[in-house]
Amino acid sequence: MNYRTRIKKIQKHLSEKKQFPYLVASLVNIKYCTGFEGSYGYLLFFEDETVFISDSRYEEYALMVLPKNVHFMLQQKDFFKTLKALLKHKNINKIFLEEHSITLSQYRMFKEECKGVTINYGGDIINELRIVKDEDEIENIKKATQITDKCFYHILTLIKPGVSEWDIAIEIEYFYKKHGCLGTSFDTIVASGAGSSMPHYKTGTKKIRSGEPVLIDMGCIYKGYCSDITRTVFVKSIPESISTIYYVVKEAQQKAVDAVKAGLTTNKLDSIARDFIAAKGYGALFGHSLGHGVGLDVHEIPAVKQNGSVALKKGMVITVEPGIYVPKKAGVRIEDMVLVTSSGHEVLTKSTKELIIL
């Protein structure tokens, strides 16, 4: 990753908006800007320099990984006292905060320690830059999806009556770590039977039984970048009513995937799948949004939903994941990750979407 270039790009954006100094407290945004992956630190963009502040635990590591155009400053006592001294040294009495960057308690500490410093809303500049991935990011995401696809085919050999949901979830995490991943990109969902009707089911000790659907929503983190895929398979048999639902979801998902291209707005993409499902009589059973962005976070902007209107751009990576959920009976969801390209799109997740009965 060329972190020096990213710092320069952000400096340019902030200069155009006249938003110096700009405080970044989000660790994932700090990672995006600098490559720092520790659990504590703050990044400050000034007009004349960029400063990273952390404590003694990370001094050696930070000096090793920070790009050369970011200066390390060792925190004295606490961050807000260090910030106060730095602003005073630079004769600055204002600061811009990135959106969603600090907690209420941090805000109160800032106000108490830095009296006389005006706090300004700084928008969401870094998240807006993260929405379009560069070549290095896309390569890492592709590798994450390749590992996830391999994992899916591996666990198909393990799903059978008597095996618990946890058994499958644990095997998924083990597989990821054995293949060079940090771990899962979110808590793996293995939802069997009636549990599959809950979109964000909590995987448990329930044992899989014959005749049940098994909805698997899983993803890994490879070199910091996430994957996210969902498939629904069936054990021994499938009721005709659920088979019908499976093919409706499959066709709705494929129609939406086929439509992905630069310029299409997220709400229009959502409506392609949603309208098809509604036309088949299942509209009330598809309640969540169609998808979301994926990158350093498994859920990023843009949200692919009814009331969002973000135009897709080359380099965006999104999920397309319609579902139909029959309360207390069964649910079906199919999810792929899709890269927006100059010629349309590329489906990054390759696992089969054909109906599987194990």
Coordinates of C-alpha atoms in Angstrom, one line a residue:
M1 CA 0.0 0.0 0.0
N2 CA 1.3 3.5 -0.8
Y3 CA 0.5 5.2 2.4
R4 CA 2.6 8.3 1.6
T5 CA 0.3 8.9 -1.5
R6 CA -2.8 8.5 0.6
I7 CA -1.6 11.0 3.2
K8 CA -0.9 13.5 0.3
K9 CA -4.3 12.9 -1.2
I10 CA -6.1 13.5 2.1
Q11 CA -3.9 16.6 2.7
K12 CA -5.1 17.9 -0.7
H13 CA -8.7 17.3 0.1
L14 CA -8.4 19.0 3.5
S15 CA -6.6 22.0 1.9
E16 CA -9.4 22.4 -0.6
K17 CA -12.0 22.4 2.2
K18 CA -9.8 24.5 4.5
Q19 CA -10.3 22.0 7.3
F20 CA -7.0 22.1 9.2
P21 CA -6.2 20.8 11.7
Y22 CA -8.3 17.6 11.2
L23 CA -8.4 14.9 13.9
V24 CA -8.9 11.2 13.0
A25 CA -9.7 9.0 15.9
S26 CA -11.1 6.0 14.0
L27 CA -8.5 3.2 14.2
V28 CA -9.6 1.7 10.8
N29 CA -9.2 5.1 9.2
I30 CA -5.8 5.5 10.8
K31 CA -4.9 2.1 9.4
Y32 CA -6.1 3.2 5.9
C33 CA -4.0 6.3 6.1
T34 CA -0.8 5.0 7.7
G35 CA -0.8 1.2 7.9
F36 CA -0.7 1.4 11.8
E37 CA -2.7 -1.6 13.2
G38 CA -2.4 -1.0 16.9
S39 CA -5.3 -0.5 19.4
Y40 CA -4.6 3.1 20.4
G41 CA -3.6 6.3 18.5
Y42 CA -4.8 9.5 17.0
L43 CA -3.9 11.1 13.6
L44 CA -3.8 14.9 13.2
F45 CA -3.6 16.6 9.8
F46 CA -2.1 20.1 10.0
E47 CA -1.5 22.4 7.1
D48 CA 2.3 21.9 7.3
E49 CA 2.6 18.3 8.6
T50 CA 0.7 15.2 9.7
V51 CA 1.3 13.9 13.2
F52 CA 0.4 10.5 14.8
I53 CA 0.1 10.4 18.6
S54 CA 0.2 7.3 20.6
D55 CA 1.6 6.0 23.9
S56 CA 4.8 4.1 24.8
R57 CA 3.4 0.7 24.0
Y58 CA 3.4 1.6 20.3
E59 CA 6.4 3.9 19.9
E60 CA 8.7 1.4 18.3
Y61 CA 6.0 -0.2 16.2
A62 CA 4.7 3.1 15.0
L63 CA 8.2 4.4 14.0
M64 CA 8.6 1.2 12.0
V65 CA 5.3 1.3 10.0
L66 CA 4.4 5.0 9.6
P67 CA 5.0 6.5 6.2
K68 CA 7.9 9.0 6.1
N69 CA 5.5 12.0 5.7
V70 CA 3.8 11.2 9.1
H71 CA 5.6 12.3 12.3
F72 CA 5.3 10.3 15.5
M73 CA 4.6 12.1 18.8
L74 CA 4.8 10.3 22.1
Q75 CA 1.7 11.0 24.2
Q76 CA 2.4 12.8 27.5
K77 CA 0.1 11.8 30.4
D78 CA -3.0 11.6 28.2
F79 CA -4.0 12.4 24.7
F80 CA -6.0 15.5 25.4
K81 CA -3.2 17.1 27.4
T82 CA -0.8 16.3 24.5
L83 CA -3.2 17.7 22.0
K84 CA -3.7 20.9 24.0
A85 CA 0.1 21.4 24.2
L86 CA 0.5 20.8 20.5
L87 CA -2.3 23.2 19.5
K88 CA -0.9 25.9 21.8
H89 CA 2.6 25.4 20.3
K90 CA 1.2 25.9 16.9
N91 CA -1.0 28.8 18.0
I92 CA -4.2 27.1 16.8
N93 CA -7.6 27.6 18.5
K94 CA -9.8 25.4 16.3
I95 CA -10.0 21.8 15.2
F96 CA -12.1 19.7 12.8
L97 CA -13.4 16.3 13.8
E98 CA -14.2 13.5 11.4
E99 CA -17.8 12.1 11.5
H100 CA -18.4 9.4 14.1
S101 CA -14.8 9.7 15.3
I102 CA -15.1 10.2 19.1
T103 CA -17.4 9.2 21.9
L104 CA -19.4 11.5 24.1
S105 CA -17.0 11.0 27.0
Q106 CA -14.1 11.9 24.7
Y107 CA -15.9 15.0 23.5
R108 CA -16.4 16.1 27.1
M109 CA -12.8 15.4 28.0
F110 CA -11.8 17.5 24.9
K111 CA -14.0 20.4 25.9
E112 CA -12.7 20.3 29.5
E113 CA -9.0 20.0 28.6
C114 CA -8.9 22.2 25.5
K115 CA -10.9 25.2 26.6
G116 CA -10.9 28.0 24.0
V117 CA -10.5 25.6 21.1
T118 CA -13.5 25.6 18.7
I119 CA -14.7 22.2 17.6
N120 CA -15.9 22.0 14.0
Y121 CA -17.7 19.3 12.1
G122 CA -15.2 17.9 9.6
G123 CA -17.4 15.5 7.5
D124 CA -16.5 12.0 6.5
I125 CA -13.6 12.6 4.1
I126 CA -11.6 9.4 4.7
N127 CA -14.6 7.1 4.5
E128 CA -15.6 8.8 1.3
L129 CA -12.1 8.1 -0.1
R130 CA -12.2 4.5 1.1
I131 CA -15.4 3.8 -1.0
V132 CA -13.3 3.4 -4.1
K133 CA -10.6 0.7 -3.9
D134 CA -7.2 0.9 -5.5
E135 CA -5.4 -2.0 -7.2
D136 CA -3.7 -3.2 -4.0
E137 CA -6.9 -3.2 -2.1
I138 CA -8.8 -5.1 -4.8
E139 CA -6.0 -7.8 -4.9
N140 CA -6.4 -8.3 -1.1
I141 CA -10.2 -8.5 -1.4
K142 CA -9.9 -11.0 -4.2
K143 CA -7.6 -13.1 -2.2
A144 CA -10.0 -13.0 0.8
T145 CA -12.9 -14.1 -1.5
Q146 CA -10.8 -16.9 -2.9
I147 CA -10.1 -18.3 0.5
T148 CA -13.8 -17.9 1.5
D149 CA -14.9 -19.9 -1.6
K150 CA -12.4 -22.7 -0.7
C151 CA -13.8 -22.7 2.8
F152 CA -17.4 -23.0 1.5
Y153 CA -16.6 -26.1 -0.5
H154 CA -14.6 -27.5 2.5
I155 CA -17.5 -27.2 4.9
L156 CA -20.0 -28.8 2.5
T157 CA -18.2 -32.0 3.3
L158 CA -18.9 -31.6 7.0
I159 CA -22.6 -30.6 7.1
K160 CA -24.8 -33.5 8.0
P161 CA -27.4 -34.5 10.6
G162 CA -26.1 -34.4 14.1
V163 CA -23.3 -31.9 13.5
S164 CA -23.9 -28.7 15.5
E165 CA -23.9 -25.2 14.1
W166 CA -21.0 -24.3 16.3
D167 CA -19.0 -27.2 14.9
I168 CA -19.4 -25.7 11.4
A169 CA -18.6 -22.2 12.6
I170 CA -15.5 -23.3 14.5
E171 CA -14.3 -25.2 11.4
I172 CA -14.8 -22.1 9.3
E173 CA -12.6 -19.9 11.6
Y174 CA -9.9 -22.7 11.8
F175 CA -9.9 -22.9 8.0
Y176 CA -9.4 -19.2 7.6
K177 CA -6.5 -19.1 10.0
K178 CA -4.8 -22.1 8.5
H179 CA -4.9 -20.3 5.2
G180 CA -3.3 -17.0 6.3
C181 CA -6.2 -15.0 7.5
L182 CA -6.4 -12.9 10.7
G183 CA -9.8 -14.6 11.3
T184 CA -13.4 -14.0 10.5
S185 CA -14.6 -10.6 9.3
F186 CA -17.7 -10.9 11.5
D187 CA -19.4 -13.5 13.8
T188 CA -20.1 -16.5 11.4
I189 CA -23.7 -17.3 11.0
V190 CA -24.6 -20.9 10.7
A191 CA -28.4 -20.9 10.9
S192 CA -30.2 -24.3 10.6
G193 CA -33.9 -25.0 10.5
A194 CA -36.2 -22.3 11.7
G195 CA -33.1 -20.3 12.7
S196 CA -32.5 -19.5 9.0
S197 CA -35.6 -17.2 9.1
M198 CA -33.7 -14.7 11.3
P199 CA -31.3 -12.7 9.0
H200 CA -28.8 -12.1 11.9
Y201 CA -29.3 -15.4 13.7
K202 CA -26.9 -16.1 16.6
T203 CA -25.1 -19.4 15.9
G204 CA -25.5 -21.9 18.7
T205 CA -25.3 -25.5 19.9
K206 CA -28.3 -26.6 17.9
K207 CA -27.7 -29.8 15.9
I208 CA -28.5 -29.9 12.3
R209 CA -31.3 -32.2 11.3
S210 CA -32.5 -33.9 8.1
G211 CA -34.9 -31.9 6.0
E212 CA -33.5 -28.5 7.2
P213 CA -32.0 -25.5 5.4
V214 CA -28.6 -24.4 6.6
L215 CA -27.9 -20.7 5.9
I216 CA -24.2 -19.9 6.1
D217 CA -23.1 -16.3 6.2
M218 CA -19.3 -16.1 6.5
G219 CA -16.2 -14.0 5.7
C220 CA -12.5 -13.7 6.5
I221 CA -9.9 -10.9 6.9
Y222 CA -6.9 -11.2 4.6
K223 CA -4.2 -8.5 5.0
G224 CA -6.8 -6.3 6.7
Y225 CA -9.4 -6.7 3.9
C226 CA -12.8 -8.5 4.3
S227 CA -14.9 -11.0 2.5
D228 CA -18.6 -11.7 2.9
I229 CA -20.6 -14.4 1.3
T230 CA -23.9 -16.2 2.0
R231 CA -25.2 -19.5 0.7
T232 CA -28.2 -21.6 1.8
V233 CA -27.9 -25.4 1.5
F234 CA -30.3 -28.2 2.4
V235 CA -29.8 -31.5 4.3
K236 CA -31.2 -34.7 2.7
S237 CA -34.4 -33.0 1.4
I238 CA -36.2 -29.7 0.8
P239 CA -39.9 -28.9 1.0
E240 CA -41.3 -27.8 -2.3
S241 CA -42.4 -24.4 -0.9
I242 CA -38.9 -23.6 0.2
S243 CA -37.5 -24.9 -3.1
T244 CA -39.7 -22.3 -4.8
I245 CA -38.4 -19.6 -2.5
Y246 CA -34.8 -20.6 -3.2
Y247 CA -35.3 -20.1 -6.9
V248 CA -37.0 -16.8 -6.5
V249 CA -34.1 -15.5 -4.4
K250 CA -31.6 -17.0 -6.8
E251 CA -33.2 -15.2 -9.8
A252 CA -33.6 -11.9 -7.9
Q253 CA -30.0 -12.0 -6.9
Q254 CA -28.8 -12.8 -10.4
K255 CA -30.9 -10.0 -11.9
A256 CA -29.4 -7.5 -9.5
V257 CA -25.8 -8.8 -10.0
D258 CA -26.2 -8.6 -13.8
A259 CA -27.3 -4.9 -13.5
V260 CA -24.3 -3.7 -11.5
K261 CA -22.4 -1.0 -13.4
A262 CA -20.9 2.4 -12.9
G263 CA -23.5 5.1 -12.8
L264 CA -26.4 2.9 -11.5
T265 CA -27.6 4.3 -8.2
T266 CA -27.8 2.1 -5.1
N267 CA -31.6 2.5 -4.7
K268 CA -32.2 1.5 -8.3
L269 CA -30.1 -1.6 -7.8
D270 CA -32.0 -2.5 -4.6
S271 CA -35.3 -2.1 -6.4
I272 CA -34.3 -4.6 -9.1
A273 CA -34.2 -7.5 -6.6
R274 CA -36.9 -6.1 -4.4
D275 CA -39.4 -5.6 -7.1
F276 CA -38.8 -9.0 -8.5
I277 CA -39.4 -10.6 -5.1
A278 CA -42.5 -8.5 -4.6
A279 CA -43.9 -9.5 -8.0
K280 CA -43.5 -13.2 -7.0
G281 CA -45.6 -12.5 -3.8
Y282 CA -42.8 -12.5 -1.2
G283 CA -42.3 -8.7 -0.9
A284 CA -43.2 -8.6 2.8
L285 CA -40.7 -11.3 3.6
F286 CA -37.6 -9.4 2.3
G287 CA -37.0 -6.7 5.0
H288 CA -33.4 -5.7 4.9
S289 CA -31.3 -3.7 2.4
L290 CA -29.9 -5.4 -0.7
G291 CA -26.2 -4.9 0.3
H292 CA -23.3 -2.8 1.4
G293 CA -19.8 -1.8 0.6
V294 CA -16.9 -4.1 1.8
G295 CA -13.2 -3.2 2.4
L296 CA -11.3 -2.8 5.6
D297 CA -14.6 -3.0 7.3
V298 CA -17.1 -5.7 6.4
H299 CA -19.9 -3.1 6.4
E300 CA -18.9 0.1 4.6
I301 CA -20.5 2.8 2.6
P302 CA -22.3 2.7 0.2
A303 CA -25.4 1.1 1.7
V304 CA -27.4 -0.5 -1.1
K305 CA -30.9 0.3 0.0
Q306 CA -34.2 1.7 -1.0
N307 CA -33.6 5.2 0.4
G308 CA -30.0 5.6 -0.7
S309 CA -29.0 7.2 -3.9
V310 CA -25.2 6.8 -4.3
A311 CA -24.0 6.3 -7.9
L312 CA -21.8 3.3 -8.3
K313 CA -18.2 4.0 -9.4
K314 CA -15.4 1.9 -10.9
G315 CA -13.5 0.4 -8.0
M316 CA -16.4 0.1 -5.5
V317 CA -16.9 -3.4 -4.0
I318 CA -20.4 -4.1 -2.8
T319 CA -22.5 -7.1 -1.7
V320 CA -25.7 -8.2 -3.4
E321 CA -27.7 -10.3 -0.9
P322 CA -31.5 -10.6 -1.2
G323 CA -33.3 -13.0 1.1
I324 CA -36.8 -14.3 1.8
Y325 CA -37.6 -15.3 5.4
V326 CA -40.7 -17.2 6.5
P327 CA -41.0 -16.6 10.2
K328 CA -40.3 -19.6 12.5
K329 CA -40.0 -21.9 9.4
A330 CA -37.1 -21.2 7.1
G331 CA -35.1 -18.5 5.3
V332 CA -33.0 -18.3 2.1
R333 CA -30.3 -15.7 1.4
I334 CA -27.7 -15.7 -1.4
E335 CA -24.9 -13.2 -1.2
D336 CA -22.0 -12.3 -3.6
M337 CA -19.4 -9.6 -3.5
V338 CA -19.2 -7.6 -6.7
L339 CA -16.5 -5.3 -8.0
V340 CA -17.7 -2.3 -10.2
T341 CA -15.4 -2.2 -13.3
S342 CA -15.0 0.1 -16.3
S343 CA -16.9 -2.5 -18.5
G344 CA -19.6 -3.3 -15.9
H345 CA -18.8 -5.6 -13.0
E346 CA -16.8 -8.7 -11.8
V347 CA -18.3 -11.2 -9.4
L348 CA -15.6 -11.9 -6.9
T349 CA -17.2 -14.7 -5.0
K350 CA -17.3 -17.8 -7.2
S351 CA -19.1 -20.5 -5.0
T352 CA -21.9 -22.2 -6.8
K353 CA -25.5 -20.9 -6.4
E354 CA -27.1 -24.0 -7.7
L355 CA -29.5 -25.6 -5.2
I356 CA -27.4 -28.0 -3.0
I357 CA -29.0 -31.0 -1.2
L358 CA -26.3 -32.7 1.0

